[in-house]
Every structure is written in structure tokens, then in C-alpha cells.
Amino acid sequence: MSKTSDKNSSIRLKRDHPNSSLDEPISSTKSPSPPIKKLKNQHTTDRMDKDTRNRYPNGSSSAFISSNTTKKLIIKNLKISSLVLPADYFDKIWPLLKEALAAILNGTTSPTNEEQLYRHIDHLCTTSTSDTSTSPPSLLYDNLRKVLDEHIQTFVPTLLNDANDTNDYLRTLNSIWNDHIIRSSLIRQLFIVLDRTYVLHAAVQSIWELNQDLFRRYVMQNTTISNRCINGLLKLIEQERRGETIDRTLIKNLIRMLIDLHLYRKDFEPPFLKSTEELYRNEGRQLIQTLETSQYLIQVERRLREEQTRLTHYIDQSTKVQLIHIVENNLITLHIKDILAKGFDILVNENRFTSVALIYDLFFRIGQIGINDLREAFANYIKVRKIQESRLLINT
């Protein structure tokens, strides 16, 4: 009886873990039964764990927990509409679109509803064909380019007309450019679907870039128009440097135009820097001979401040280093010896330390060469003063 009791009092459980023994005796006396509530909770938890393992192959409780297996996120291509257009759809719709383009370019109202125009363009752009060279989007882009090409060429005769007044000519060019920007923006909005579908995959210019390129090619790369624009800008800047009042906003807008058309560095900056070099070279040579040292220093400081103001108002910041260097070189570096020889001792003897401080500030701008010369001037001044004082003591 005791053997049967001993046999019944031990329970053999099979373990799932591969490292455990297949059968382990668990004594009923050593392991008291848990409360019923705890068993229920444990059963629920085990079932949830099992469901979780079934749901995620790696056995993790969340799909966002990283595992040893690398997973790839695959985004399928957006499908183009399967709409099949009639063979003559483009031929029927293009006159409406061309009419709407003409209305935008001429500043009038299109007779066709804007929503209908968007819908037609969307149909043309979301229809796929095997031959992309004759697809509706390709035809639409090519016809749009022809309209823009013809329109922008109409600007040229106006800008080639003789114009004696520089301001009037630049204002006309600025007006044409501003109007072109407004029209370009409206056209881009109308053909936004073309920009976001065909243009992205056909390796062609966006509608905005196309408009800019045509304006650059026909207008600003016309030698006569370009020369008048650049020379007109340089003339206004020269007038301002002489103390005259000019239209800074006009210059700013046209320089912005050159930057947007990628012509600033090639067409404007070189002649601008050249004219600046000539101006300050001649001015430095003249003023160092005619002005007192303190007055010359004030003039140099004023010129530097003026050029900084131009950089703030209309000259592009990419020109700053070269522009300031030209002023410093022609008004300070080339005349260091003259400035010190002509007026340094006088300024120190008369206790005009504001001017001496200005010398230091200006020389410091040009680097070590200026500081070394100033240091040498101080040393020579001290030597001379000591000699003079010694002679004075001997004579007394």
C-alpha cells in the first residue's frame, strides 16, 4: 500500500526545453498547490504567450522589437491610371490648354473653367503608353515648350529699342522680368501634374527651369541686352559711390535676376570688381597726396563702410571677400609707408590718439604686414624722441 502511495505521490512531467531531462519527479509534499486564482492567471498568461509566438515568427511580443533577421520595407510603385483615352483626345484638348496659356501670358481670363483644365491635364499625364516619345505627356510638354519659346522671344524687340536713359531701360527690363516670374508661377501651378509625373521620369527640365532657361537664352544672353543691363548697373553703382542717390531696390531686383539665371558670377561680378579696382586705385593715389593723414584715414573708413552697406542692400554676399579686399589693398596696403611717413609722428606728437587708434584698426585689417610696419613706426618714434630729449638735456 505504501508503494502505491509513493507512486501516486510523485508526478512525472515531460519538459519541452531540450536541455532538461525528459522526466523529473516533483514531490507533492514539497510543492504545495497554488491558489485557484493564481492558476487561472498563469493559464491566461501562457495562452497569451502562445498566441504571441504564433503571431510573430521570431517569438517576440511586438513586431517592432528587432530580431536577428533583417527585414526589408518594400514600397510598391504607385500605379498610373489605367484610363484609356481616345486616340484624338490630345488634339481636342490642346486648343483649350493653349487658349488658357495665352490667357495667363497676356494677363486675361481663360474661357475654360480652371477645374476642367486641371482634369484634362491630369488625364493626359496619367495615361501610360509604350512609346514615351509620342505619349500624351510628352506631346503636352513639347507643345508647352513651343508656346513659352515663342512668347519669351517677344520680349527681345522691346529691349533692343534705343533707350538713352539708363534708369528707364533698367526699369523696363525689371518690369518684364517681374511679369515673367508671375506668369511662370501661374503656368507651373496649372501644369503641376505634368511636373510631378512626366518631368520626374523623362529627364527634362521642370516647367519653372524651362521658363528660366528660355529667358536666359533669348533675353539675357543677347549681347546687346546683357551689355546694357550690366553697364547700366555699373553706372548706377558708380553714381552712388560719387554720393548721388539711386534706386537701390531696382539694382537689387536685377542682381537677383542675374543670380537666379546663373549669370551673376559670369556676367556681372567680373566687370563690377574690375571697375571697383580702377576706382579705388586711382582714388588712393590721388587722396594720399592731397589729404592730411587723419582725413585720409577717415575717407578709407568711410569707403569700407559704404561697400559694406552695398553688400547689405544689393551686392551678393559671395562677392564680399573680394570686394573688401580690393578696398583694403588699394587704400591701405599700397599706402602703408606713405601713411606712416607722412603723418604718424605728427599725430602722436599732437596727442591725436583717435587717429592713431584708427591707423591701428585699419592696419589690423590687412594682417601682419600692417601690424609689423606700425610696430616699427612706434619703435622709430621712441628712438627719435629719446635722442631729442637727450640732446635737450645736454644743451641745458
mmCIF file of C-alpha atoms in Angstrom:
data_model
loop_
_atom_site.group_PDB
_atom_site.id
_atom_site.type_symbol
_atom_site.label_atom_id
_atom_site.label_comp_id
_atom_site.label_asym_id
_atom_site.label_seq_id
_atom_site.Cartn_x
_atom_site.Cartn_y
_atom_site.Cartn_z
ATOM 1 C CA MET A 1 0.000 0.000 0.000
ATOM 2 C CA SER A 2 2.815 2.323 0.749
ATOM 3 C CA LYS A 3 4.405 1.610 -2.580
ATOM 4 C CA THR A 4 1.221 2.583 -4.348
ATOM 5 C CA SER A 5 1.009 5.687 -2.225
ATOM 6 C CA ASP A 6 4.607 6.601 -3.005
ATOM 7 C CA LYS A 7 3.981 6.066 -6.654
ATOM 8 C CA ASN A 8 0.893 8.239 -6.628
ATOM 9 C CA SER A 9 2.612 10.882 -4.536
ATOM 10 C CA SER A 10 5.176 11.555 -7.238
ATOM 11 C CA ILE A 11 4.301 13.132 -10.556
ATOM 12 C CA ARG A 12 6.425 12.899 -13.629
ATOM 13 C CA LEU A 13 6.342 15.862 -16.037
ATOM 14 C CA LYS A 14 7.791 15.991 -19.544
ATOM 15 C CA ARG A 15 9.873 19.111 -20.223
ATOM 16 C CA ASP A 16 9.805 20.967 -23.555
ATOM 17 C CA HIS A 17 13.225 22.502 -23.159
ATOM 18 C CA PRO A 18 15.839 20.413 -24.985
ATOM 19 C CA ASN A 19 18.414 20.796 -22.202
ATOM 20 C CA SER A 20 16.174 19.454 -19.441
ATOM 21 C CA SER A 21 15.684 15.779 -18.577
ATOM 22 C CA LEU A 22 12.629 14.102 -20.030
ATOM 23 C CA ASP A 23 11.195 13.125 -16.683
ATOM 24 C CA GLU A 24 11.564 14.915 -13.383
ATOM 25 C CA PRO A 25 9.843 13.792 -10.223
ATOM 26 C CA ILE A 26 8.132 16.552 -8.380
ATOM 27 C CA SER A 27 7.093 15.804 -4.855
ATOM 28 C CA SER A 28 3.573 16.802 -3.982
ATOM 29 C CA THR A 29 4.615 17.438 -0.430
ATOM 30 C CA LYS A 30 7.358 19.891 -1.327
ATOM 31 C CA SER A 31 5.366 21.878 -3.837
ATOM 32 C CA PRO A 32 2.021 22.923 -2.443
ATOM 33 C CA SER A 33 -0.693 23.626 -4.967
ATOM 34 C CA PRO A 34 -1.059 27.324 -5.860
ATOM 35 C CA PRO A 35 -4.321 29.139 -5.271
ATOM 36 C CA ILE A 36 -7.012 28.696 -7.902
ATOM 37 C CA LYS A 37 -6.878 32.414 -8.870
ATOM 38 C CA LYS A 38 -3.135 32.239 -9.455
ATOM 39 C CA LEU A 39 -3.531 29.160 -11.636
ATOM 40 C CA LYS A 40 -6.107 30.929 -13.751
ATOM 41 C CA ASN A 41 -3.845 33.937 -14.233
ATOM 42 C CA GLN A 42 -0.939 31.708 -15.117
ATOM 43 C CA HIS A 43 -3.072 29.830 -17.620
ATOM 44 C CA THR A 44 -4.165 33.105 -19.234
ATOM 45 C CA THR A 45 -0.585 34.337 -19.438
ATOM 46 C CA ASP A 46 0.642 31.102 -21.015
ATOM 47 C CA ARG A 47 -2.111 31.238 -23.584
ATOM 48 C CA MET A 48 -1.264 34.870 -24.456
ATOM 49 C CA ASP A 49 2.405 33.955 -24.848
ATOM 50 C CA LYS A 50 1.463 31.118 -27.127
ATOM 51 C CA ASP A 51 -0.757 33.375 -29.228
ATOM 52 C CA THR A 52 2.037 35.923 -29.448
ATOM 53 C CA ARG A 53 4.548 33.324 -30.612
ATOM 54 C CA ASN A 54 2.113 32.186 -33.242
ATOM 55 C CA ARG A 55 1.616 35.737 -34.419
ATOM 56 C CA TYR A 56 5.302 36.721 -34.708
ATOM 57 C CA PRO A 57 7.674 34.144 -36.193
ATOM 58 C CA ASN A 58 10.586 35.209 -34.010
ATOM 59 C CA GLY A 59 8.585 34.686 -30.860
ATOM 60 C CA SER A 60 8.772 38.308 -29.783
ATOM 61 C CA SER A 61 5.822 40.014 -28.185
ATOM 62 C CA SER A 62 5.938 43.025 -30.539
ATOM 63 C CA ALA A 63 6.545 43.432 -34.257
ATOM 64 C CA PHE A 64 8.755 46.488 -33.522
ATOM 65 C CA ILE A 65 11.333 44.577 -31.453
ATOM 66 C CA SER A 66 14.424 43.933 -33.519
ATOM 67 C CA SER A 67 15.455 40.402 -34.256
ATOM 68 C CA ASN A 68 18.484 38.779 -35.777
ATOM 69 C CA THR A 69 16.700 38.532 -39.113
ATOM 70 C CA THR A 70 16.992 41.677 -41.273
ATOM 71 C CA LYS A 71 13.650 42.828 -42.600
ATOM 72 C CA LYS A 72 13.137 44.944 -45.680
ATOM 73 C CA LEU A 73 10.493 47.609 -46.138
ATOM 74 C CA ILE A 74 9.141 47.407 -49.661
ATOM 75 C CA ILE A 75 7.120 50.258 -51.166
ATOM 76 C CA LYS A 76 5.404 49.325 -54.359
ATOM 77 C CA ASN A 77 5.334 51.804 -57.229
ATOM 78 C CA LEU A 78 2.285 53.950 -57.462
ATOM 79 C CA LYS A 79 0.168 52.740 -60.338
ATOM 80 C CA ILE A 80 -0.630 55.081 -63.173
ATOM 81 C CA SER A 81 -4.273 55.251 -64.034
ATOM 82 C CA SER A 82 -5.448 52.583 -66.448
ATOM 83 C CA LEU A 83 -7.638 55.151 -68.182
ATOM 84 C CA VAL A 84 -7.653 54.655 -71.947
ATOM 85 C CA LEU A 85 -8.028 57.922 -73.831
ATOM 86 C CA PRO A 86 -9.466 58.289 -77.292
ATOM 87 C CA ALA A 87 -6.825 58.496 -79.997
ATOM 88 C CA ASP A 88 -7.727 62.111 -80.766
ATOM 89 C CA TYR A 89 -8.046 63.235 -77.126
ATOM 90 C CA PHE A 90 -4.894 65.329 -77.140
ATOM 91 C CA ASP A 91 -5.817 67.022 -80.433
ATOM 92 C CA LYS A 92 -9.161 68.008 -78.983
ATOM 93 C CA ILE A 93 -7.856 69.167 -75.587
ATOM 94 C CA TRP A 94 -4.688 71.001 -76.610
ATOM 95 C CA PRO A 95 -6.525 74.017 -78.147
ATOM 96 C CA LEU A 96 -8.247 74.567 -74.784
ATOM 97 C CA LEU A 97 -4.940 74.362 -72.935
ATOM 98 C CA LYS A 98 -3.218 76.622 -75.437
ATOM 99 C CA GLU A 99 -6.008 79.154 -75.029
ATOM 100 C CA ALA A 100 -5.583 79.018 -71.257
ATOM 101 C CA LEU A 101 -1.814 79.514 -71.654
ATOM 102 C CA ALA A 102 -2.386 82.550 -73.838
ATOM 103 C CA ALA A 103 -4.716 83.985 -71.188
ATOM 104 C CA ILE A 104 -2.060 83.544 -68.492
ATOM 105 C CA LEU A 105 0.703 85.039 -70.637
ATOM 106 C CA ASN A 106 -1.442 88.001 -71.677
ATOM 107 C CA GLY A 107 -2.959 88.618 -68.255
ATOM 108 C CA THR A 108 -6.541 87.839 -69.291
ATOM 109 C CA THR A 109 -9.155 85.319 -68.128
ATOM 110 C CA SER A 110 -9.383 81.864 -69.643
ATOM 111 C CA PRO A 111 -12.819 80.950 -71.045
ATOM 112 C CA THR A 112 -12.394 77.356 -69.804
ATOM 113 C CA ASN A 113 -13.049 76.538 -66.181
ATOM 114 C CA GLU A 114 -9.829 76.013 -64.223
ATOM 115 C CA GLU A 115 -11.075 72.756 -62.721
ATOM 116 C CA GLN A 116 -11.756 71.364 -66.181
ATOM 117 C CA LEU A 117 -8.260 72.336 -67.301
ATOM 118 C CA TYR A 118 -6.737 70.511 -64.321
ATOM 119 C CA ARG A 119 -8.826 67.431 -65.116
ATOM 120 C CA HIS A 120 -7.756 67.397 -68.768
ATOM 121 C CA ILE A 121 -4.086 67.746 -67.828
ATOM 122 C CA ASP A 122 -4.452 65.005 -65.233
ATOM 123 C CA HIS A 123 -5.937 62.658 -67.843
ATOM 124 C CA LEU A 124 -3.114 63.388 -70.248
ATOM 125 C CA CYS A 125 -0.414 62.862 -67.636
ATOM 126 C CA THR A 126 -1.750 59.690 -66.020
ATOM 127 C CA THR A 127 -2.200 57.731 -69.237
ATOM 128 C CA SER A 128 0.636 55.335 -69.946
ATOM 129 C CA THR A 129 1.744 54.152 -73.371
ATOM 130 C CA SER A 130 4.631 52.006 -74.522
ATOM 131 C CA ASP A 131 6.099 54.752 -76.730
ATOM 132 C CA THR A 132 7.088 57.641 -74.456
ATOM 133 C CA SER A 133 8.193 59.817 -77.353
ATOM 134 C CA THR A 134 4.611 60.110 -78.608
ATOM 135 C CA SER A 135 2.795 59.738 -75.293
ATOM 136 C CA PRO A 136 0.269 62.407 -74.280
ATOM 137 C CA PRO A 137 2.551 63.771 -71.504
ATOM 138 C CA SER A 138 5.425 64.067 -73.964
ATOM 139 C CA LEU A 139 3.237 65.851 -76.504
ATOM 140 C CA LEU A 140 1.910 68.141 -73.786
ATOM 141 C CA TYR A 141 5.409 69.086 -72.609
ATOM 142 C CA ASP A 142 6.696 69.703 -76.134
ATOM 143 C CA ASN A 143 3.737 71.881 -77.071
ATOM 144 C CA LEU A 144 4.012 73.823 -73.825
ATOM 145 C CA ARG A 145 7.695 74.463 -74.519
ATOM 146 C CA LYS A 146 6.882 75.780 -78.002
ATOM 147 C CA VAL A 147 4.332 78.249 -76.620
ATOM 148 C CA LEU A 148 6.754 79.510 -73.968
ATOM 149 C CA ASP A 149 9.568 79.699 -76.507
ATOM 150 C CA GLU A 150 7.533 81.876 -78.856
ATOM 151 C CA HIS A 151 6.241 84.102 -76.060
ATOM 152 C CA ILE A 152 9.599 84.865 -74.467
ATOM 153 C CA GLN A 153 11.080 85.847 -77.822
ATOM 154 C CA THR A 154 8.529 88.679 -77.970
ATOM 155 C CA PHE A 155 10.431 90.423 -75.127
ATOM 156 C CA VAL A 156 13.521 90.946 -77.241
ATOM 157 C CA PRO A 157 12.377 93.726 -79.640
ATOM 158 C CA THR A 158 11.248 95.912 -76.733
ATOM 159 C CA LEU A 159 14.605 95.576 -75.020
ATOM 160 C CA LEU A 160 16.551 96.201 -78.220
ATOM 161 C CA ASN A 161 14.918 99.563 -78.787
ATOM 162 C CA ASP A 162 17.179 102.567 -78.203
ATOM 163 C CA ALA A 163 16.930 103.889 -74.674
ATOM 164 C CA ASN A 164 19.045 106.878 -73.737
ATOM 165 C CA ASP A 165 18.140 106.893 -70.044
ATOM 166 C CA THR A 166 19.774 104.120 -68.008
ATOM 167 C CA ASN A 167 17.113 104.127 -65.307
ATOM 168 C CA ASP A 168 14.267 103.816 -67.824
ATOM 169 C CA TYR A 169 15.915 100.908 -69.580
ATOM 170 C CA LEU A 170 16.622 99.034 -66.351
ATOM 171 C CA ARG A 171 13.072 99.668 -65.132
ATOM 172 C CA THR A 172 11.701 98.224 -68.374
ATOM 173 C CA LEU A 173 13.875 95.133 -68.038
ATOM 174 C CA ASN A 174 12.894 94.751 -64.385
ATOM 175 C CA SER A 175 9.209 95.053 -65.258
ATOM 176 C CA ILE A 176 9.485 92.382 -67.953
ATOM 177 C CA TRP A 177 11.344 90.089 -65.588
ATOM 178 C CA ASN A 178 8.859 90.517 -62.737
ATOM 179 C CA ASP A 179 5.943 89.853 -65.083
ATOM 180 C CA HIS A 180 7.749 86.786 -66.411
ATOM 181 C CA ILE A 181 8.177 85.423 -62.881
ATOM 182 C CA ILE A 182 4.475 85.879 -62.094
ATOM 183 C CA ARG A 183 3.389 84.173 -65.340
ATOM 184 C CA SER A 184 5.864 81.344 -64.804
ATOM 185 C CA SER A 185 4.445 80.677 -61.362
ATOM 186 C CA LEU A 186 0.860 80.548 -62.691
ATOM 187 C CA ILE A 187 1.848 78.185 -65.501
ATOM 188 C CA ARG A 188 3.660 75.903 -63.093
ATOM 189 C CA GLN A 189 0.539 75.758 -60.918
ATOM 190 C CA LEU A 190 -1.662 74.874 -63.883
ATOM 191 C CA PHE A 191 0.658 72.122 -65.117
ATOM 192 C CA ILE A 192 1.680 70.855 -61.680
ATOM 193 C CA VAL A 193 0.610 67.285 -62.547
ATOM 194 C CA LEU A 194 2.889 67.313 -65.594
ATOM 195 C CA ASP A 195 5.743 68.485 -63.363
ATOM 196 C CA ARG A 196 5.135 65.707 -60.846
ATOM 197 C CA THR A 197 4.715 62.851 -63.296
ATOM 198 C CA TYR A 198 6.272 63.099 -66.741
ATOM 199 C CA VAL A 199 9.034 65.579 -65.838
ATOM 200 C CA LEU A 200 10.289 63.427 -62.970
ATOM 201 C CA HIS A 201 10.830 60.371 -65.179
ATOM 202 C CA ALA A 202 11.675 61.839 -68.589
ATOM 203 C CA ALA A 203 14.930 63.627 -67.627
ATOM 204 C CA VAL A 204 13.677 67.007 -68.839
ATOM 205 C CA GLN A 205 13.650 70.433 -67.194
ATOM 206 C CA SER A 206 10.879 71.299 -64.798
ATOM 207 C CA ILE A 207 8.416 73.870 -66.053
ATOM 208 C CA TRP A 208 9.989 76.533 -63.847
ATOM 209 C CA GLU A 209 13.509 75.688 -65.027
ATOM 210 C CA LEU A 210 12.310 75.656 -68.626
ATOM 211 C CA ASN A 211 10.912 79.169 -68.299
ATOM 212 C CA GLN A 212 14.117 80.420 -66.665
ATOM 213 C CA ASP A 213 16.284 78.775 -69.299
ATOM 214 C CA LEU A 214 14.328 80.308 -72.173
ATOM 215 C CA PHE A 215 14.513 83.780 -70.614
ATOM 216 C CA ARG A 216 18.238 83.413 -70.105
ATOM 217 C CA ARG A 217 18.795 82.148 -73.642
ATOM 218 C CA TYR A 218 16.697 84.658 -75.577
ATOM 219 C CA VAL A 219 16.886 87.739 -73.354
ATOM 220 C CA MET A 220 19.906 87.851 -71.070
ATOM 221 C CA GLN A 221 22.296 86.029 -73.378
ATOM 222 C CA ASN A 222 21.517 88.516 -76.105
ATOM 223 C CA THR A 223 24.745 90.523 -76.220
ATOM 224 C CA THR A 224 23.083 93.903 -76.626
ATOM 225 C CA ILE A 225 20.575 93.395 -73.826
ATOM 226 C CA SER A 226 23.177 91.899 -71.494
ATOM 227 C CA ASN A 227 25.658 94.750 -72.061
ATOM 228 C CA ARG A 228 23.006 97.381 -71.458
ATOM 229 C CA CYS A 229 21.925 95.686 -68.261
ATOM 230 C CA ILE A 230 25.429 95.196 -66.829
ATOM 231 C CA ASN A 231 26.682 98.632 -67.881
ATOM 232 C CA GLY A 232 23.530 100.233 -66.519
ATOM 233 C CA LEU A 233 24.006 98.567 -63.136
ATOM 234 C CA LEU A 234 27.670 99.592 -63.004
ATOM 235 C CA LYS A 235 26.733 103.151 -63.895
ATOM 236 C CA LEU A 236 24.220 103.387 -61.054
ATOM 237 C CA ILE A 237 26.744 101.972 -58.587
ATOM 238 C CA GLU A 238 29.318 104.488 -59.786
ATOM 239 C CA GLN A 239 26.812 107.293 -59.245
ATOM 240 C CA GLU A 240 26.152 106.116 -55.720
ATOM 241 C CA ARG A 241 29.885 105.998 -54.995
ATOM 242 C CA ARG A 242 30.036 109.632 -56.056
ATOM 243 C CA GLY A 243 27.422 110.461 -53.453
ATOM 244 C CA GLU A 244 24.309 110.509 -55.652
ATOM 245 C CA THR A 245 21.022 108.899 -54.648
ATOM 246 C CA ILE A 246 19.997 105.873 -56.709
ATOM 247 C CA ASP A 247 17.200 103.310 -56.772
ATOM 248 C CA ARG A 248 18.710 100.529 -54.691
ATOM 249 C CA THR A 249 15.603 98.363 -54.977
ATOM 250 C CA LEU A 250 15.915 98.390 -58.774
ATOM 251 C CA ILE A 251 19.545 97.274 -58.596
ATOM 252 C CA LYS A 252 18.716 94.616 -56.018
ATOM 253 C CA ASN A 253 15.944 93.140 -58.200
ATOM 254 C CA LEU A 254 18.111 92.968 -61.310
ATOM 255 C CA ILE A 255 21.063 91.471 -59.465
ATOM 256 C CA ARG A 256 18.652 88.914 -58.018
ATOM 257 C CA MET A 257 17.563 88.171 -61.575
ATOM 258 C CA LEU A 258 21.177 87.559 -62.625
ATOM 259 C CA ILE A 259 21.680 85.244 -59.662
ATOM 260 C CA ASP A 260 18.513 83.266 -60.457
ATOM 261 C CA LEU A 261 19.600 82.911 -64.087
ATOM 262 C CA HIS A 262 23.114 81.832 -63.009
ATOM 263 C CA LEU A 263 24.660 84.837 -64.747
ATOM 264 C CA TYR A 264 25.842 86.824 -61.740
ATOM 265 C CA ARG A 265 29.297 85.305 -61.441
ATOM 266 C CA LYS A 266 29.935 85.143 -65.153
ATOM 267 C CA ASP A 267 28.444 88.394 -66.433
ATOM 268 C CA PHE A 268 28.215 90.833 -63.520
ATOM 269 C CA GLU A 269 30.843 90.086 -60.886
ATOM 270 C CA PRO A 270 33.997 90.332 -63.061
ATOM 271 C CA PRO A 271 33.255 93.806 -64.533
ATOM 272 C CA PHE A 272 31.965 95.001 -61.167
ATOM 273 C CA LEU A 273 35.183 94.028 -59.390
ATOM 274 C CA LYS A 274 37.272 95.444 -62.225
ATOM 275 C CA SER A 275 35.545 98.841 -62.074
ATOM 276 C CA THR A 276 35.904 98.811 -58.284
ATOM 277 C CA GLU A 277 39.624 98.115 -58.592
ATOM 278 C CA GLU A 278 40.118 101.004 -61.011
ATOM 279 C CA LEU A 279 38.137 103.417 -58.857
ATOM 280 C CA TYR A 280 39.989 102.786 -55.599
ATOM 281 C CA ARG A 281 43.411 102.511 -57.196
ATOM 282 C CA ASN A 282 43.039 105.995 -58.675
ATOM 283 C CA GLU A 283 41.380 107.377 -55.565
ATOM 284 C CA GLY A 284 44.124 106.044 -53.285
ATOM 285 C CA ARG A 285 46.906 107.534 -55.391
ATOM 286 C CA GLN A 286 45.197 110.923 -55.504
ATOM 287 C CA LEU A 287 43.994 111.286 -51.924
ATOM 288 C CA ILE A 288 47.209 110.152 -50.242
ATOM 289 C CA GLN A 289 48.900 113.128 -51.892
ATOM 290 C CA THR A 290 46.232 115.739 -51.265
ATOM 291 C CA LEU A 291 44.671 114.917 -47.890
ATOM 292 C CA GLU A 292 46.086 115.205 -44.406
ATOM 293 C CA THR A 293 46.758 111.800 -42.856
ATOM 294 C CA SER A 294 43.847 111.939 -40.437
ATOM 295 C CA GLN A 295 41.462 112.985 -43.237
ATOM 296 C CA TYR A 296 42.732 110.223 -45.473
ATOM 297 C CA LEU A 297 42.124 107.679 -42.742
ATOM 298 C CA ILE A 298 38.571 108.929 -42.303
ATOM 299 C CA GLN A 299 37.995 108.610 -46.057
ATOM 300 C CA VAL A 300 39.258 104.997 -46.039
ATOM 301 C CA GLU A 301 36.998 104.117 -43.144
ATOM 302 C CA ARG A 302 34.029 105.720 -44.917
ATOM 303 C CA ARG A 303 34.684 103.787 -48.129
ATOM 304 C CA LEU A 304 34.830 100.489 -46.276
ATOM 305 C CA ARG A 305 31.572 101.287 -44.531
ATOM 306 C CA GLU A 306 29.892 102.221 -47.840
ATOM 307 C CA GLU A 307 30.910 98.976 -49.527
ATOM 308 C CA GLN A 308 29.613 97.019 -46.564
ATOM 309 C CA THR A 309 26.302 98.853 -46.964
ATOM 310 C CA ARG A 310 26.169 97.848 -50.637
ATOM 311 C CA LEU A 311 26.714 94.248 -49.640
ATOM 312 C CA THR A 312 23.807 94.578 -47.260
ATOM 313 C CA HIS A 313 21.433 96.142 -49.788
ATOM 314 C CA TYR A 314 22.121 94.638 -53.214
ATOM 315 C CA ILE A 315 25.555 93.112 -53.862
ATOM 316 C CA ASP A 316 25.558 89.350 -53.264
ATOM 317 C CA GLN A 317 27.429 88.115 -50.198
ATOM 318 C CA SER A 318 29.507 85.766 -52.344
ATOM 319 C CA THR A 319 31.371 88.881 -53.578
ATOM 320 C CA LYS A 320 32.126 90.212 -50.086
ATOM 321 C CA VAL A 321 35.660 88.859 -49.613
ATOM 322 C CA GLN A 322 36.888 90.064 -52.995
ATOM 323 C CA LEU A 323 35.187 93.445 -52.742
ATOM 324 C CA ILE A 324 36.515 94.306 -49.285
ATOM 325 C CA HIS A 325 39.986 93.070 -50.222
ATOM 326 C CA ILE A 326 40.073 95.440 -53.208
ATOM 327 C CA VAL A 327 39.252 98.429 -50.990
ATOM 328 C CA GLU A 328 41.744 97.449 -48.307
ATOM 329 C CA ASN A 329 44.521 96.732 -50.781
ATOM 330 C CA ASN A 330 44.185 99.929 -52.808
ATOM 331 C CA LEU A 331 43.525 102.336 -49.938
ATOM 332 C CA ILE A 332 45.610 100.797 -47.148
ATOM 333 C CA THR A 333 48.145 98.150 -48.182
ATOM 334 C CA LEU A 334 49.586 100.091 -51.117
ATOM 335 C CA HIS A 335 49.974 103.241 -48.983
ATOM 336 C CA ILE A 336 51.218 101.946 -45.616
ATOM 337 C CA LYS A 337 54.628 103.628 -45.958
ATOM 338 C CA ASP A 338 53.103 106.927 -47.043
ATOM 339 C CA ILE A 339 50.570 106.980 -44.206
ATOM 340 C CA LEU A 340 53.232 106.340 -41.555
ATOM 341 C CA ALA A 341 55.921 108.576 -43.036
ATOM 342 C CA LYS A 342 53.600 111.464 -43.712
ATOM 343 C CA GLY A 343 51.603 111.712 -40.529
ATOM 344 C CA PHE A 344 52.319 109.167 -37.808
ATOM 345 C CA ASP A 345 54.830 111.215 -35.826
ATOM 346 C CA ILE A 346 52.680 114.331 -36.113
ATOM 347 C CA LEU A 347 49.600 112.516 -34.807
ATOM 348 C CA VAL A 348 51.494 111.133 -31.809
ATOM 349 C CA ASN A 349 53.210 114.456 -31.026
ATOM 350 C CA GLU A 350 49.858 116.252 -31.088
ATOM 351 C CA ASN A 351 48.226 113.563 -28.929
ATOM 352 C CA ARG A 352 45.648 112.795 -31.619
ATOM 353 C CA PHE A 353 45.165 109.315 -30.319
ATOM 354 C CA THR A 354 41.799 108.835 -32.030
ATOM 355 C CA SER A 355 43.592 108.992 -35.384
ATOM 356 C CA VAL A 356 46.396 106.761 -34.088
ATOM 357 C CA ALA A 357 43.774 104.215 -32.984
ATOM 358 C CA LEU A 358 42.201 104.423 -36.444
ATOM 359 C CA ILE A 359 45.586 103.656 -38.015
ATOM 360 C CA TYR A 360 45.843 100.583 -35.815
ATOM 361 C CA ASP A 361 42.290 99.415 -36.722
ATOM 362 C CA LEU A 362 42.863 99.846 -40.467
ATOM 363 C CA PHE A 363 46.313 98.234 -40.413
ATOM 364 C CA PHE A 364 44.983 95.347 -38.361
ATOM 365 C CA ARG A 365 42.502 94.584 -41.168
ATOM 366 C CA ILE A 366 45.260 93.800 -43.660
ATOM 367 C CA GLY A 367 47.091 91.358 -41.445
ATOM 368 C CA GLN A 368 50.597 91.026 -40.080
ATOM 369 C CA ILE A 369 52.263 93.265 -42.640
ATOM 370 C CA GLY A 370 50.334 96.280 -41.354
ATOM 371 C CA ILE A 371 50.974 95.479 -37.689
ATOM 372 C CA ASN A 372 54.707 94.977 -38.287
ATOM 373 C CA ASP A 373 55.050 98.334 -40.046
ATOM 374 C CA LEU A 374 53.096 100.061 -37.283
ATOM 375 C CA ARG A 375 55.279 98.431 -34.630
ATOM 376 C CA GLU A 376 58.377 99.596 -36.469
ATOM 377 C CA ALA A 377 56.990 103.140 -36.693
ATOM 378 C CA PHE A 378 56.408 103.194 -32.927
ATOM 379 C CA ALA A 379 59.920 101.929 -32.269
ATOM 380 C CA ASN A 380 61.452 104.590 -34.526
ATOM 381 C CA TYR A 381 59.351 107.280 -32.907
ATOM 382 C CA ILE A 382 60.530 106.292 -29.441
ATOM 383 C CA LYS A 383 64.169 106.265 -30.559
ATOM 384 C CA VAL A 384 63.889 109.713 -32.098
ATOM 385 C CA ARG A 385 62.173 111.112 -29.010
ATOM 386 C CA LYS A 386 64.862 109.716 -26.735
ATOM 387 C CA ILE A 387 67.587 111.235 -28.887
ATOM 388 C CA GLN A 388 65.799 114.591 -28.870
ATOM 389 C CA GLU A 389 65.336 114.510 -25.103
ATOM 390 C CA SER A 390 68.993 113.586 -24.607
ATOM 391 C CA ARG A 391 70.135 116.492 -26.753
ATOM 392 C CA LEU A 392 67.802 118.799 -24.890
ATOM 393 C CA LEU A 393 69.269 117.730 -21.548
ATOM 394 C CA ILE A 394 72.828 118.189 -22.852
ATOM 395 C CA ASN A 395 72.078 121.684 -24.109
ATOM 396 C CA THR A 396 70.534 122.685 -20.815
#
